[in-house]
PDB file of C-alpha atoms in Angstrom:
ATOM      1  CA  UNK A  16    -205.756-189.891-112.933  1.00 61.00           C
ATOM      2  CA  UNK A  17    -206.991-190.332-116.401  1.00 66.00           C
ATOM      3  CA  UNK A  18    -208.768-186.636-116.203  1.00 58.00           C
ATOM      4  CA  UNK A  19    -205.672-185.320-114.914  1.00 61.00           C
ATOM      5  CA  UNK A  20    -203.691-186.244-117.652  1.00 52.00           C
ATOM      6  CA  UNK A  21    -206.166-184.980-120.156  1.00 48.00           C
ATOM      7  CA  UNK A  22    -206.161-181.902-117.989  1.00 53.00           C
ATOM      8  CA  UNK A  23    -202.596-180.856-118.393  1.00 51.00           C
ATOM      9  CA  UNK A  24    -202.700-182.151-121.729  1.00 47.00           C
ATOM     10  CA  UNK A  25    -205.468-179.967-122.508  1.00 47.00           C
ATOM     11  CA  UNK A  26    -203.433-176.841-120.668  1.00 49.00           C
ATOM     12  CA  UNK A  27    -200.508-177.861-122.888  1.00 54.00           C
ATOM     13  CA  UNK A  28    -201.967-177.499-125.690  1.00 48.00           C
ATOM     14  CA  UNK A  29    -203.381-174.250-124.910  1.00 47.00           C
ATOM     15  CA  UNK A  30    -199.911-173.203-123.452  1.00 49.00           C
ATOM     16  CA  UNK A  31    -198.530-174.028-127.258  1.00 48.00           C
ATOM     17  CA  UNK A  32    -201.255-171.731-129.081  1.00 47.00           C
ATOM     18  CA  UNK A  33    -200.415-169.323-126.980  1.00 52.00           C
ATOM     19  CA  UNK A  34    -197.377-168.828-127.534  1.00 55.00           C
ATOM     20  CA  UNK A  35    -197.426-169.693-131.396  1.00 51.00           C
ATOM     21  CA  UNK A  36    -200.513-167.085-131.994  1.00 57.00           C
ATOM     22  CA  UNK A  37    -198.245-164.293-130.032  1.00 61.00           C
ATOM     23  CA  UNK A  38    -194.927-165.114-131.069  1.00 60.00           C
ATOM     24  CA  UNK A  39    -195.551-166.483-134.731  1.00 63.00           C
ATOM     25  CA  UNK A  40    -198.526-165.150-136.398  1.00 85.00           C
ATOM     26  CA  UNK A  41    -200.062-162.818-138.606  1.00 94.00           C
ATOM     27  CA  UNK A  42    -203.183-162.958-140.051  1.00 96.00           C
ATOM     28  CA  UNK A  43    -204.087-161.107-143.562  1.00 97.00           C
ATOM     29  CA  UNK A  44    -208.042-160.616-143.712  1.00 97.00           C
ATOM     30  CA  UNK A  45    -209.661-159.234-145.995  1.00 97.00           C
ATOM     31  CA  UNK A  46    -213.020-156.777-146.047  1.00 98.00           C
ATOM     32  CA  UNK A  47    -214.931-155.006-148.946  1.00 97.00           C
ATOM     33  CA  UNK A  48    -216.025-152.093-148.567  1.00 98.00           C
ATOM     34  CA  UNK A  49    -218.624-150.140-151.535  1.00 96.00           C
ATOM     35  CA  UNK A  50    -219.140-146.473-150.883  1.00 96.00           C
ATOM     36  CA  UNK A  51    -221.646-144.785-153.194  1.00 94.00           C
ATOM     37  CA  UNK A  52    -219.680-141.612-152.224  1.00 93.00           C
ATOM     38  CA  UNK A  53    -216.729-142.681-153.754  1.00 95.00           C
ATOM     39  CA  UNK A  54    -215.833-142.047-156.735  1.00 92.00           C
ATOM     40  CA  UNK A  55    -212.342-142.877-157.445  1.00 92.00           C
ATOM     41  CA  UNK A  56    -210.584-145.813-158.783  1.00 94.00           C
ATOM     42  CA  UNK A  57    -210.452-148.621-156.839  1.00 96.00           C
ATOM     43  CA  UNK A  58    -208.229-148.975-153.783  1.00 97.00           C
ATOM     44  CA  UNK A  59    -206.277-151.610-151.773  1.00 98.00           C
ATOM     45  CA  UNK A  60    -205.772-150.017-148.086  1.00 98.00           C
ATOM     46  CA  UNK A  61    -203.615-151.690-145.614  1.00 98.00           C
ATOM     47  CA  UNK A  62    -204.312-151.376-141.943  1.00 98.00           C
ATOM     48  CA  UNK A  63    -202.066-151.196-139.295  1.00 98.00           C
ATOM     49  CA  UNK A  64    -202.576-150.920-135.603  1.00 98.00           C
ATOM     50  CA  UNK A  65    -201.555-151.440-132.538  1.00 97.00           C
ATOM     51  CA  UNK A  66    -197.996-152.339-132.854  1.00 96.00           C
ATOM     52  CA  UNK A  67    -197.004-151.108-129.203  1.00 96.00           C
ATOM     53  CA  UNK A  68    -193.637-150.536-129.650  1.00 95.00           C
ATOM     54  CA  UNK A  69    -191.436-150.811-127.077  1.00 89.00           C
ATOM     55  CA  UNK A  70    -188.232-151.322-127.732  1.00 80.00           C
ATOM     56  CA  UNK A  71    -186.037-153.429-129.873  1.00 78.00           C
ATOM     57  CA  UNK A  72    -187.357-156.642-128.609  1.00 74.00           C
ATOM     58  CA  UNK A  73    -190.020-156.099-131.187  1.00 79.00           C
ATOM     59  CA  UNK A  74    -187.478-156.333-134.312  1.00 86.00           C
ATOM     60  CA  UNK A  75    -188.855-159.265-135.628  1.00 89.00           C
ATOM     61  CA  UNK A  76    -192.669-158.902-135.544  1.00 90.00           C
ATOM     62  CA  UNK A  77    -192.093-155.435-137.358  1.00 92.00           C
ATOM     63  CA  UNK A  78    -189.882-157.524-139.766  1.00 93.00           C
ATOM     64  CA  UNK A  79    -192.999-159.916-140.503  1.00 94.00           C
ATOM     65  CA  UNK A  80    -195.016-157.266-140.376  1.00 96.00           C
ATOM     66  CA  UNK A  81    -193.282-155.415-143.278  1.00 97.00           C
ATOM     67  CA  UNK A  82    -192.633-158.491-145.402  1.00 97.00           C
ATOM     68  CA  UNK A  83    -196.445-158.995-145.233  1.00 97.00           C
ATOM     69  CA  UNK A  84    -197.453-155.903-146.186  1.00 98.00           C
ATOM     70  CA  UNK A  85    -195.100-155.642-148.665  1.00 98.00           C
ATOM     71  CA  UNK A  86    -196.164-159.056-150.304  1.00 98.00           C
ATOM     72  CA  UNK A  87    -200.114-157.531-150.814  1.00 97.00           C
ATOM     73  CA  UNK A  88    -198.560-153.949-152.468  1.00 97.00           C
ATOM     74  CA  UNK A  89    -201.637-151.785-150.730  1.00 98.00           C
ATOM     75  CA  UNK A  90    -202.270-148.383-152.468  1.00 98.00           C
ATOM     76  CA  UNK A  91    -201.994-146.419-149.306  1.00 98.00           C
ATOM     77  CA  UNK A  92    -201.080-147.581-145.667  1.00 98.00           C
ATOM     78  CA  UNK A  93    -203.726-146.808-142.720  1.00 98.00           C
ATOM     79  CA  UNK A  94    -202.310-146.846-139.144  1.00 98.00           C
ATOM     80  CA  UNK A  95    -205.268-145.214-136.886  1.00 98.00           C
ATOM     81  CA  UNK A  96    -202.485-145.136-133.403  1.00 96.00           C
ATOM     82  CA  UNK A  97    -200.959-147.047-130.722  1.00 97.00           C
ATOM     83  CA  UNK A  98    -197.841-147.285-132.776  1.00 97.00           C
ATOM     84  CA  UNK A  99    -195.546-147.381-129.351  1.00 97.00           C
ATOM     85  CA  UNK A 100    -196.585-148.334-125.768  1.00 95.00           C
ATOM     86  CA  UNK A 101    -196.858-145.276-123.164  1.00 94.00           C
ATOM     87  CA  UNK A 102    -192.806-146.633-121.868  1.00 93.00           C
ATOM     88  CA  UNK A 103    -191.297-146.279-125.280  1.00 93.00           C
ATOM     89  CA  UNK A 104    -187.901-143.878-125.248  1.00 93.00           C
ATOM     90  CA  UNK A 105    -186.324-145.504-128.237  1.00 93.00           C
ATOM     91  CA  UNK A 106    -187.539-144.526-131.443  1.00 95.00           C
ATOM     92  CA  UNK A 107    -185.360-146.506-133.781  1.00 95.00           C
ATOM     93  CA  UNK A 108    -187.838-149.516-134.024  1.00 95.00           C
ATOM     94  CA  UNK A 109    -190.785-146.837-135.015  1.00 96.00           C
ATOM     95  CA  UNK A 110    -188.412-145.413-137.551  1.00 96.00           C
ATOM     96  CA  UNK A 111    -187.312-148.482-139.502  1.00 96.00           C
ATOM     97  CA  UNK A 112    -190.786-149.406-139.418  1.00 97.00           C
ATOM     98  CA  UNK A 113    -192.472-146.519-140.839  1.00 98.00           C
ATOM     99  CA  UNK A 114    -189.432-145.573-143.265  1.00 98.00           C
ATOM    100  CA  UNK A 115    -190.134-149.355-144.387  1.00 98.00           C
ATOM    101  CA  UNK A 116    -193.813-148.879-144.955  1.00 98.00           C
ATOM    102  CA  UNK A 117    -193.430-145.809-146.284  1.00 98.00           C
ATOM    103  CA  UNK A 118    -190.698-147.597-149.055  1.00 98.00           C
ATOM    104  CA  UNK A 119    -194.257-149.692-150.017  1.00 98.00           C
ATOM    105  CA  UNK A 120    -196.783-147.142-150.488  1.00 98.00           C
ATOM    106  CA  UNK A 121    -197.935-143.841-148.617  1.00 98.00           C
ATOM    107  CA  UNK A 122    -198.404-143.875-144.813  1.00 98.00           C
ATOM    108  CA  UNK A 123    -201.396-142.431-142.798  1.00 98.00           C
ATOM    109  CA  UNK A 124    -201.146-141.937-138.914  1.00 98.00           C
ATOM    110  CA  UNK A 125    -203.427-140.854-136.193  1.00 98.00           C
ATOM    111  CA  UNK A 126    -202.522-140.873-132.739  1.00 98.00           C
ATOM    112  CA  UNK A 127    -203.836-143.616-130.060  1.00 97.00           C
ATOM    113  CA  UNK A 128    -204.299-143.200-126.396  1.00 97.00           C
ATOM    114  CA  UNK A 129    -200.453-144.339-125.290  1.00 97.00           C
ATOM    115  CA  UNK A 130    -199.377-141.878-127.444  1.00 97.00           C
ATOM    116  CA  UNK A 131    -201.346-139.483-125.875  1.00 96.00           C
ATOM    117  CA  UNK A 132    -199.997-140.587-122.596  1.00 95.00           C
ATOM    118  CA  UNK A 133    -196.613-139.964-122.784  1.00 96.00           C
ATOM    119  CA  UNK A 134    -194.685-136.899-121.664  1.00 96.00           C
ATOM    120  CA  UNK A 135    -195.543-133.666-124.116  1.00 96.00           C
ATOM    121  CA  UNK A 136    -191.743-133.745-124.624  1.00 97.00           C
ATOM    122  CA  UNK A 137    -191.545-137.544-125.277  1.00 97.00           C
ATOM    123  CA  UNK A 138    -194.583-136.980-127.659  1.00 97.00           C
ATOM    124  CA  UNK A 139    -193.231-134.134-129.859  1.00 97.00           C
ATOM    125  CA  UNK A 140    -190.256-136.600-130.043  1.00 98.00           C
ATOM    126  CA  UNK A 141    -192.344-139.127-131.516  1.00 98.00           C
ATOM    127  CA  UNK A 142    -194.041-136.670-133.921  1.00 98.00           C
ATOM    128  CA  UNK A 143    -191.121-135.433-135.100  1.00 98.00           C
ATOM    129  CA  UNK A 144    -189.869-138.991-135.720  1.00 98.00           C
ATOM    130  CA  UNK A 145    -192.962-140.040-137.481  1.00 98.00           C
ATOM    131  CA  UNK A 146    -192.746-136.832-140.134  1.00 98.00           C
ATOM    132  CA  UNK A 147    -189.020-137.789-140.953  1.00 98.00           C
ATOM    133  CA  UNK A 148    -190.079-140.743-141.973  1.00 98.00           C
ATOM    134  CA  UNK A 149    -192.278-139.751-144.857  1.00 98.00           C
ATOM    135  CA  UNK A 150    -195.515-140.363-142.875  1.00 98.00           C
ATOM    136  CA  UNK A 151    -198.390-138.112-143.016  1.00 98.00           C
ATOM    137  CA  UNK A 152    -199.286-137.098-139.473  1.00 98.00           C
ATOM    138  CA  UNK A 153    -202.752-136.191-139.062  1.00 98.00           C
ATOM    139  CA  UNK A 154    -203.558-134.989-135.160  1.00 98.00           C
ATOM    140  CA  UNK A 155    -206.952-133.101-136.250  1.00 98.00           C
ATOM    141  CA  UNK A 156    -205.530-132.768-140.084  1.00 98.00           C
ATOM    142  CA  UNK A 157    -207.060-133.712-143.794  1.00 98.00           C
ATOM    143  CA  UNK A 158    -205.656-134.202-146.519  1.00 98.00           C
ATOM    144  CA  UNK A 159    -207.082-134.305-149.798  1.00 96.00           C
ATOM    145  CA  UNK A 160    -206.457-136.988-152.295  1.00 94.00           C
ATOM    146  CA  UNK A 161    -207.809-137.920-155.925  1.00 86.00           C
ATOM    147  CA  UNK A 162    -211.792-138.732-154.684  1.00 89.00           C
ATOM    148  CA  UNK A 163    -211.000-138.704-151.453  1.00 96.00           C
ATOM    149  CA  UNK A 164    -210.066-137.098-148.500  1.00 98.00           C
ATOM    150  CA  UNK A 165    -208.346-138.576-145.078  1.00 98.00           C
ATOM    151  CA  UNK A 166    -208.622-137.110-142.003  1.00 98.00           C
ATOM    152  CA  UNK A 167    -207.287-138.113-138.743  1.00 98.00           C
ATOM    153  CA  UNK A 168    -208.491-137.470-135.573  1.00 98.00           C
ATOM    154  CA  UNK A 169    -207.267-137.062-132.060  1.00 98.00           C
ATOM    155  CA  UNK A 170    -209.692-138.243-129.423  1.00 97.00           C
ATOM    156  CA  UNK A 171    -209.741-137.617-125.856  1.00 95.00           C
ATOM    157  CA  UNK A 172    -207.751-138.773-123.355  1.00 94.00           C
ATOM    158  CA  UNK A 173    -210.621-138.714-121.228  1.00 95.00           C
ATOM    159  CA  UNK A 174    -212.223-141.331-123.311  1.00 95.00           C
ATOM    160  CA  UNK A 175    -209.620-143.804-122.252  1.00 95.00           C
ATOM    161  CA  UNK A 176    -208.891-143.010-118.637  1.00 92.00           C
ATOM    162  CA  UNK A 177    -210.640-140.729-115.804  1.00 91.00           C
ATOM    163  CA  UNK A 178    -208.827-137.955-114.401  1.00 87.00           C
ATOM    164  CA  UNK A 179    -207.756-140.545-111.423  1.00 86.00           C
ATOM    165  CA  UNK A 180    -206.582-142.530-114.177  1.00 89.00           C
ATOM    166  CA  UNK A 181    -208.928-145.315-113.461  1.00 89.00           C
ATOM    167  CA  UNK A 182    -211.612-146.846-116.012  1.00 87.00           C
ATOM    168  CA  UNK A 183    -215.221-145.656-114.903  1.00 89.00           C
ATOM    169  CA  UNK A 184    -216.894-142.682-115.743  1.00 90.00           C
ATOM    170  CA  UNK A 185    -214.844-141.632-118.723  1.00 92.00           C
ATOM    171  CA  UNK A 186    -215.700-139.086-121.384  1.00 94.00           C
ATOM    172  CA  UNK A 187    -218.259-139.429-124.359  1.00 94.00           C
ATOM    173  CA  UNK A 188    -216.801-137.404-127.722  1.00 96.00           C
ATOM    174  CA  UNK A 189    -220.236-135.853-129.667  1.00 97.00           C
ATOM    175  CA  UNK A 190    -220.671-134.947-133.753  1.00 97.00           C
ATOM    176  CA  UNK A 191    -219.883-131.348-131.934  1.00 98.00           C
ATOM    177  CA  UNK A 192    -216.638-131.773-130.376  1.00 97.00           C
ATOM    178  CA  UNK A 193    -215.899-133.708-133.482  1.00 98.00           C
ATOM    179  CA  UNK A 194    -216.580-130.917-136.136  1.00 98.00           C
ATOM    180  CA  UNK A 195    -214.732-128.580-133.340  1.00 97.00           C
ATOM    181  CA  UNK A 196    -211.362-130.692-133.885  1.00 97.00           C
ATOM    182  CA  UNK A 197    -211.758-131.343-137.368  1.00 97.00           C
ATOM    183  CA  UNK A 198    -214.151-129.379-139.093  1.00 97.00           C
ATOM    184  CA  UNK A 199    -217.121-129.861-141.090  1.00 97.00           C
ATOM    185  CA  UNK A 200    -217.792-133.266-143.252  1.00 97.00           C
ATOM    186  CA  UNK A 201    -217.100-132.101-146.835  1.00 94.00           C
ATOM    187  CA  UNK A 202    -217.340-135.240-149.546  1.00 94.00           C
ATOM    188  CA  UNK A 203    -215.987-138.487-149.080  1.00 97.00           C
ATOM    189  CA  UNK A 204    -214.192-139.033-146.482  1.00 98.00           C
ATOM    190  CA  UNK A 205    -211.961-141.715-144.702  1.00 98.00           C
ATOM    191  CA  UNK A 206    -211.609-141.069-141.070  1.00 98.00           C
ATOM    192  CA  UNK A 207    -208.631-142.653-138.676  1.00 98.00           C
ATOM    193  CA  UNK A 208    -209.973-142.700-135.329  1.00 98.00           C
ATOM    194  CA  UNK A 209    -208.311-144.831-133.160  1.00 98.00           C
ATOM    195  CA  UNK A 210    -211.330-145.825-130.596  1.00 98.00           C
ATOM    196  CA  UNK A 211    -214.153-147.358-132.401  1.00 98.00           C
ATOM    197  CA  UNK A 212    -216.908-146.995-129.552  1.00 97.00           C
ATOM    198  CA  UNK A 213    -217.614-143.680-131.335  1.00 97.00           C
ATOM    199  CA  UNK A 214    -219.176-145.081-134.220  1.00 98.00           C
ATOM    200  CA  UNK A 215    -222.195-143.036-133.313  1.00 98.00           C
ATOM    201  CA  UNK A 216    -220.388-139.916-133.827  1.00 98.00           C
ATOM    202  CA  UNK A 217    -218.066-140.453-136.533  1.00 98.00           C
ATOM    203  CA  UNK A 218    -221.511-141.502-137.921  1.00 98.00           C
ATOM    204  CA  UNK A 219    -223.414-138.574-137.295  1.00 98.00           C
ATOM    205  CA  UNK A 220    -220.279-136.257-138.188  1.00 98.00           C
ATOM    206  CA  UNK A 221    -220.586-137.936-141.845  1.00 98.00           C
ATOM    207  CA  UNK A 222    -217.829-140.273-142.195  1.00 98.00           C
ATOM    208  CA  UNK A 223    -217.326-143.021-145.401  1.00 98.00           C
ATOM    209  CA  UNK A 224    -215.358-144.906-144.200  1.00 98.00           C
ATOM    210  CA  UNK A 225    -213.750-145.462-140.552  1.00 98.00           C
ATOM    211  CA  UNK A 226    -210.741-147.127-139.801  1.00 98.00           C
ATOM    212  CA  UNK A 227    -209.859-147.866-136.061  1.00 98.00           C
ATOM    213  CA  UNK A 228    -208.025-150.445-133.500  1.00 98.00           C
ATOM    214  CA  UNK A 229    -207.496-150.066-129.982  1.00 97.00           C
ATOM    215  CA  UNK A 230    -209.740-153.031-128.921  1.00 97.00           C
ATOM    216  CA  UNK A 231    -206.648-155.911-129.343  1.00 96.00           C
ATOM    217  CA  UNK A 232    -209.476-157.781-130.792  1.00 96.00           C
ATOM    218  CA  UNK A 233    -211.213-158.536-127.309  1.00 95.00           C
ATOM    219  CA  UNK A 234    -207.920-160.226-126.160  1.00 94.00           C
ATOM    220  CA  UNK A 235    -209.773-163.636-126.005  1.00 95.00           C
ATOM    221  CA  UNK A 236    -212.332-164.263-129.003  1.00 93.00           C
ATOM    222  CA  UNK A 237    -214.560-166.689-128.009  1.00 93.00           C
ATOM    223  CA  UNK A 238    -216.449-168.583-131.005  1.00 90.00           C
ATOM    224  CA  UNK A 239    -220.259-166.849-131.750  1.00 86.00           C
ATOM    225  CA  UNK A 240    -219.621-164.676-128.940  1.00 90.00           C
ATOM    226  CA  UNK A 241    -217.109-162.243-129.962  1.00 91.00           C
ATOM    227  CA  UNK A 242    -214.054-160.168-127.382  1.00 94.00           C
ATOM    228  CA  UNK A 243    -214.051-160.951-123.855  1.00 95.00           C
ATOM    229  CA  UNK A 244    -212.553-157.973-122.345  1.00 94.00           C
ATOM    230  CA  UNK A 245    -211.606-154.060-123.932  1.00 94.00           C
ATOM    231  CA  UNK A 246    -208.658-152.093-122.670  1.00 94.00           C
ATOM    232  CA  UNK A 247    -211.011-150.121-120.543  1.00 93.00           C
ATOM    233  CA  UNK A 248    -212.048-153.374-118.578  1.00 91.00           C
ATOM    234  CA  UNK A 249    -215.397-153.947-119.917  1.00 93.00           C
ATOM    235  CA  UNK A 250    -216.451-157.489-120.547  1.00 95.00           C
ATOM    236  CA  UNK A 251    -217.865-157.858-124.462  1.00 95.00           C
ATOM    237  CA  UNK A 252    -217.398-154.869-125.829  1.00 94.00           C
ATOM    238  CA  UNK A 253    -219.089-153.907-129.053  1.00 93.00           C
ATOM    239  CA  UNK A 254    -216.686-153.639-132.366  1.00 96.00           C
ATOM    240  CA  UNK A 255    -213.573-155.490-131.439  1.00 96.00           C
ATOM    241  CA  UNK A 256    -212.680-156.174-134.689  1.00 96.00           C
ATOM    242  CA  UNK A 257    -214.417-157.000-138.433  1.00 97.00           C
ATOM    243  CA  UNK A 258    -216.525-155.101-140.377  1.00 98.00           C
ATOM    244  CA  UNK A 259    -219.309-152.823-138.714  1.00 98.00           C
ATOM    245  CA  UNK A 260    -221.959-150.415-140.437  1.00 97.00           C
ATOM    246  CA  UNK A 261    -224.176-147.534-139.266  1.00 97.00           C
ATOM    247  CA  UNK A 262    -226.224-145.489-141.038  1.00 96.00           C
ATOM    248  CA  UNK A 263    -223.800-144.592-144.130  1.00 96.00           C
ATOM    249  CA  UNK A 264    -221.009-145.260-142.476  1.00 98.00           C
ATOM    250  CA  UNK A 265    -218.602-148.248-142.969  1.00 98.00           C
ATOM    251  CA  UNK A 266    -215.938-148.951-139.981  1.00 98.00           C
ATOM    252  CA  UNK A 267    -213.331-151.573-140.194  1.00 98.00           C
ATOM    253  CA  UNK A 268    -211.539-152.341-137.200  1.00 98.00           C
ATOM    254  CA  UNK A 269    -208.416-154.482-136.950  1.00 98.00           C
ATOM    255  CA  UNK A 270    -207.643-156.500-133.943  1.00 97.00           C
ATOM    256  CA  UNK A 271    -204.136-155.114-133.914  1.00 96.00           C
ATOM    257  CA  UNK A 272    -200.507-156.681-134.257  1.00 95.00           C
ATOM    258  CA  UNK A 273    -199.353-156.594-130.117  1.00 91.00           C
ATOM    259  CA  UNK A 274    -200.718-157.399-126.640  1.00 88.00           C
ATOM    260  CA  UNK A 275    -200.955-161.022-125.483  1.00 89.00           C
ATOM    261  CA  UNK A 276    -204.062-163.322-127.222  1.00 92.00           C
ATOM    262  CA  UNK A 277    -206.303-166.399-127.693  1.00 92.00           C
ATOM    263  CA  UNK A 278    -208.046-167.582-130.633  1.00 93.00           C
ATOM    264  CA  UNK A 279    -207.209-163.911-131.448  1.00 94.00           C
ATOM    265  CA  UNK A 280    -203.865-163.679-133.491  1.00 95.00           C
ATOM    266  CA  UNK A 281    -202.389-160.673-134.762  1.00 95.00           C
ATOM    267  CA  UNK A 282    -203.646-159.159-137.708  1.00 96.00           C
ATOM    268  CA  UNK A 283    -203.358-157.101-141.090  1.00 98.00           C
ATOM    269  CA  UNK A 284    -206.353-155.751-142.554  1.00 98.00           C
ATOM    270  CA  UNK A 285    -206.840-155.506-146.237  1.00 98.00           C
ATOM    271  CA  UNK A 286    -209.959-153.141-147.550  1.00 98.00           C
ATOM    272  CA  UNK A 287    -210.833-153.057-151.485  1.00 98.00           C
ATOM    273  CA  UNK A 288    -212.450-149.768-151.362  1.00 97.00           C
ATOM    274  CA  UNK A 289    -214.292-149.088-154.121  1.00 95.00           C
ATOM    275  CA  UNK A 290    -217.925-147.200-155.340  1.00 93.00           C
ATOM    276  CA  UNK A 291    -220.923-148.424-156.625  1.00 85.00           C
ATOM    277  CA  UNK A 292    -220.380-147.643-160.146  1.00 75.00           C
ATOM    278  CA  UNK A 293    -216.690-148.981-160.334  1.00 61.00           C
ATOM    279  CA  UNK A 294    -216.331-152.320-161.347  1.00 51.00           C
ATOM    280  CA  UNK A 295    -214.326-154.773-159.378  1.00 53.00           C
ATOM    281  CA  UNK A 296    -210.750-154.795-160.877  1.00 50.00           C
TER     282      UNK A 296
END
């Protein structure tokens, strides 16, 4: 009786966190990155991902959301995709959103696999939405600021789901197909790419500095071990969220703002970019 009672208050417990960490939370980390490439002055990037929008129903995490982004004052805001679930038909949320961002500092976007799942109509829709805003869409695009230069790319579909729309054998993306969608590396460049089990490539292709999301952080992190579980259904994936390096290349990924969590709450992602030579501020 006595294990029982520890049981369920064990599972009541856990019941509590769960809701809290999904309903209640945001986390603000924070990650350093130094780029000998770079050249600028230093910058304070926010990143954004995963927000899933539905509806309305998600008024008030976008209201957290923008009061805690807007209580750090980022230089420029990074959103590598998955700003609305595959279902969404109601743009309003994604517009006060973004039009609030935007009101903070410049907006970056790159498209995510549920965007790339909805209706070529539906998705246009979005687009269009996104651009009123003030945002900067990049689908294959750069755009050149002061030292750097931001590109966005559009993976694959294939990379997320087969043609039967299931989870195994799905597509690779190569350095080739990469410079096909978005040219040739040319100086220092930060890449939005929403999928960060392309490291390799956006490695090999040149890239600074990747930002990226998609993973929800694992769903479950479990301590010294890391994500249980990606969206394509494959236990402990590799770069669920922190701060990864290959080669040259720096990737942050964020564990994203929506889906249901454990010992995973949602989170903002703050990277000081800066170069070797600059000293901190």
């Amino acid at each position: 009786m006595a294990w029982k009672k520890v049981g369920l208050a064990a599972a009541g417990l856990l019941a509590a966190e769960l809701v809290y960490e999904n309903c209640g939370m945001l986390a603000v980390r924070q990650d350093t990155v130094i780029q000998p490439a770079y050249t600028g002055r230093q910058l304070k990037l926010a990143l954004v991902s995963d927000t899933h929008i539905i509806d309305q129903r998600r008024r008030e995490r976008c209201r957290r959301l923008l009061r805690t982004v807007k209580a750090e004052q980022p230089d420029l805001i990074l959103f590598p995709g998955d700003l609305v679930s595959r279902g969404c038909r109601d743009f309003s949320m994604v517009r006060q959103l973004l039009q609030g961002l935007c009101g903070i500092a410049p907006v970056y976007y790159a498209p995510g696999n549920h965007e790339l799942d909805l209706l070529p109509r539906v998705r246009q829709e979005l687009y269009r939405c996104i651009e009123e805003t003030g945002t900067v869409l990049l689908c294959n695009r750069t755009v050149q600021l002061e030292g750097l230069r931001i590109c966005g790319v559009t993976l694959k579909y294939s990379m997320y789901r087969n043609q039967h729309r299931g989870f195994s054998g799905l597509a690779g993306y190569t350095p080739e197909e990469m410079t096909q969608a978005v040219g040739e590396h040319r100086g220092m460049t930060l890449l939005l790419a929403h999928n960060p089990l392309a490291l390799a490539t956006y490695a090999a292709w040149g890239a600074e500095l990747v930002v990226s999301g998609h993973m929800h952080g694992g769903i479950v992190q479990l301590p010294g071990v890391g994500g249980l579980l990606s969206p394509e259904r494959r236990l402990f994936p590799a770069y669920t969220k922190g701060h990864y390096r290959q080669g040259n290349t720096d990737m942050i990924v964020t564990g994203g703002i929506a889906k249901p969590r454990l010992c995973n709450p949602p989170e903002l992602r703050l990277i000081t970019l800066r170069g070797a030579e600059n000293p901190a501020l």
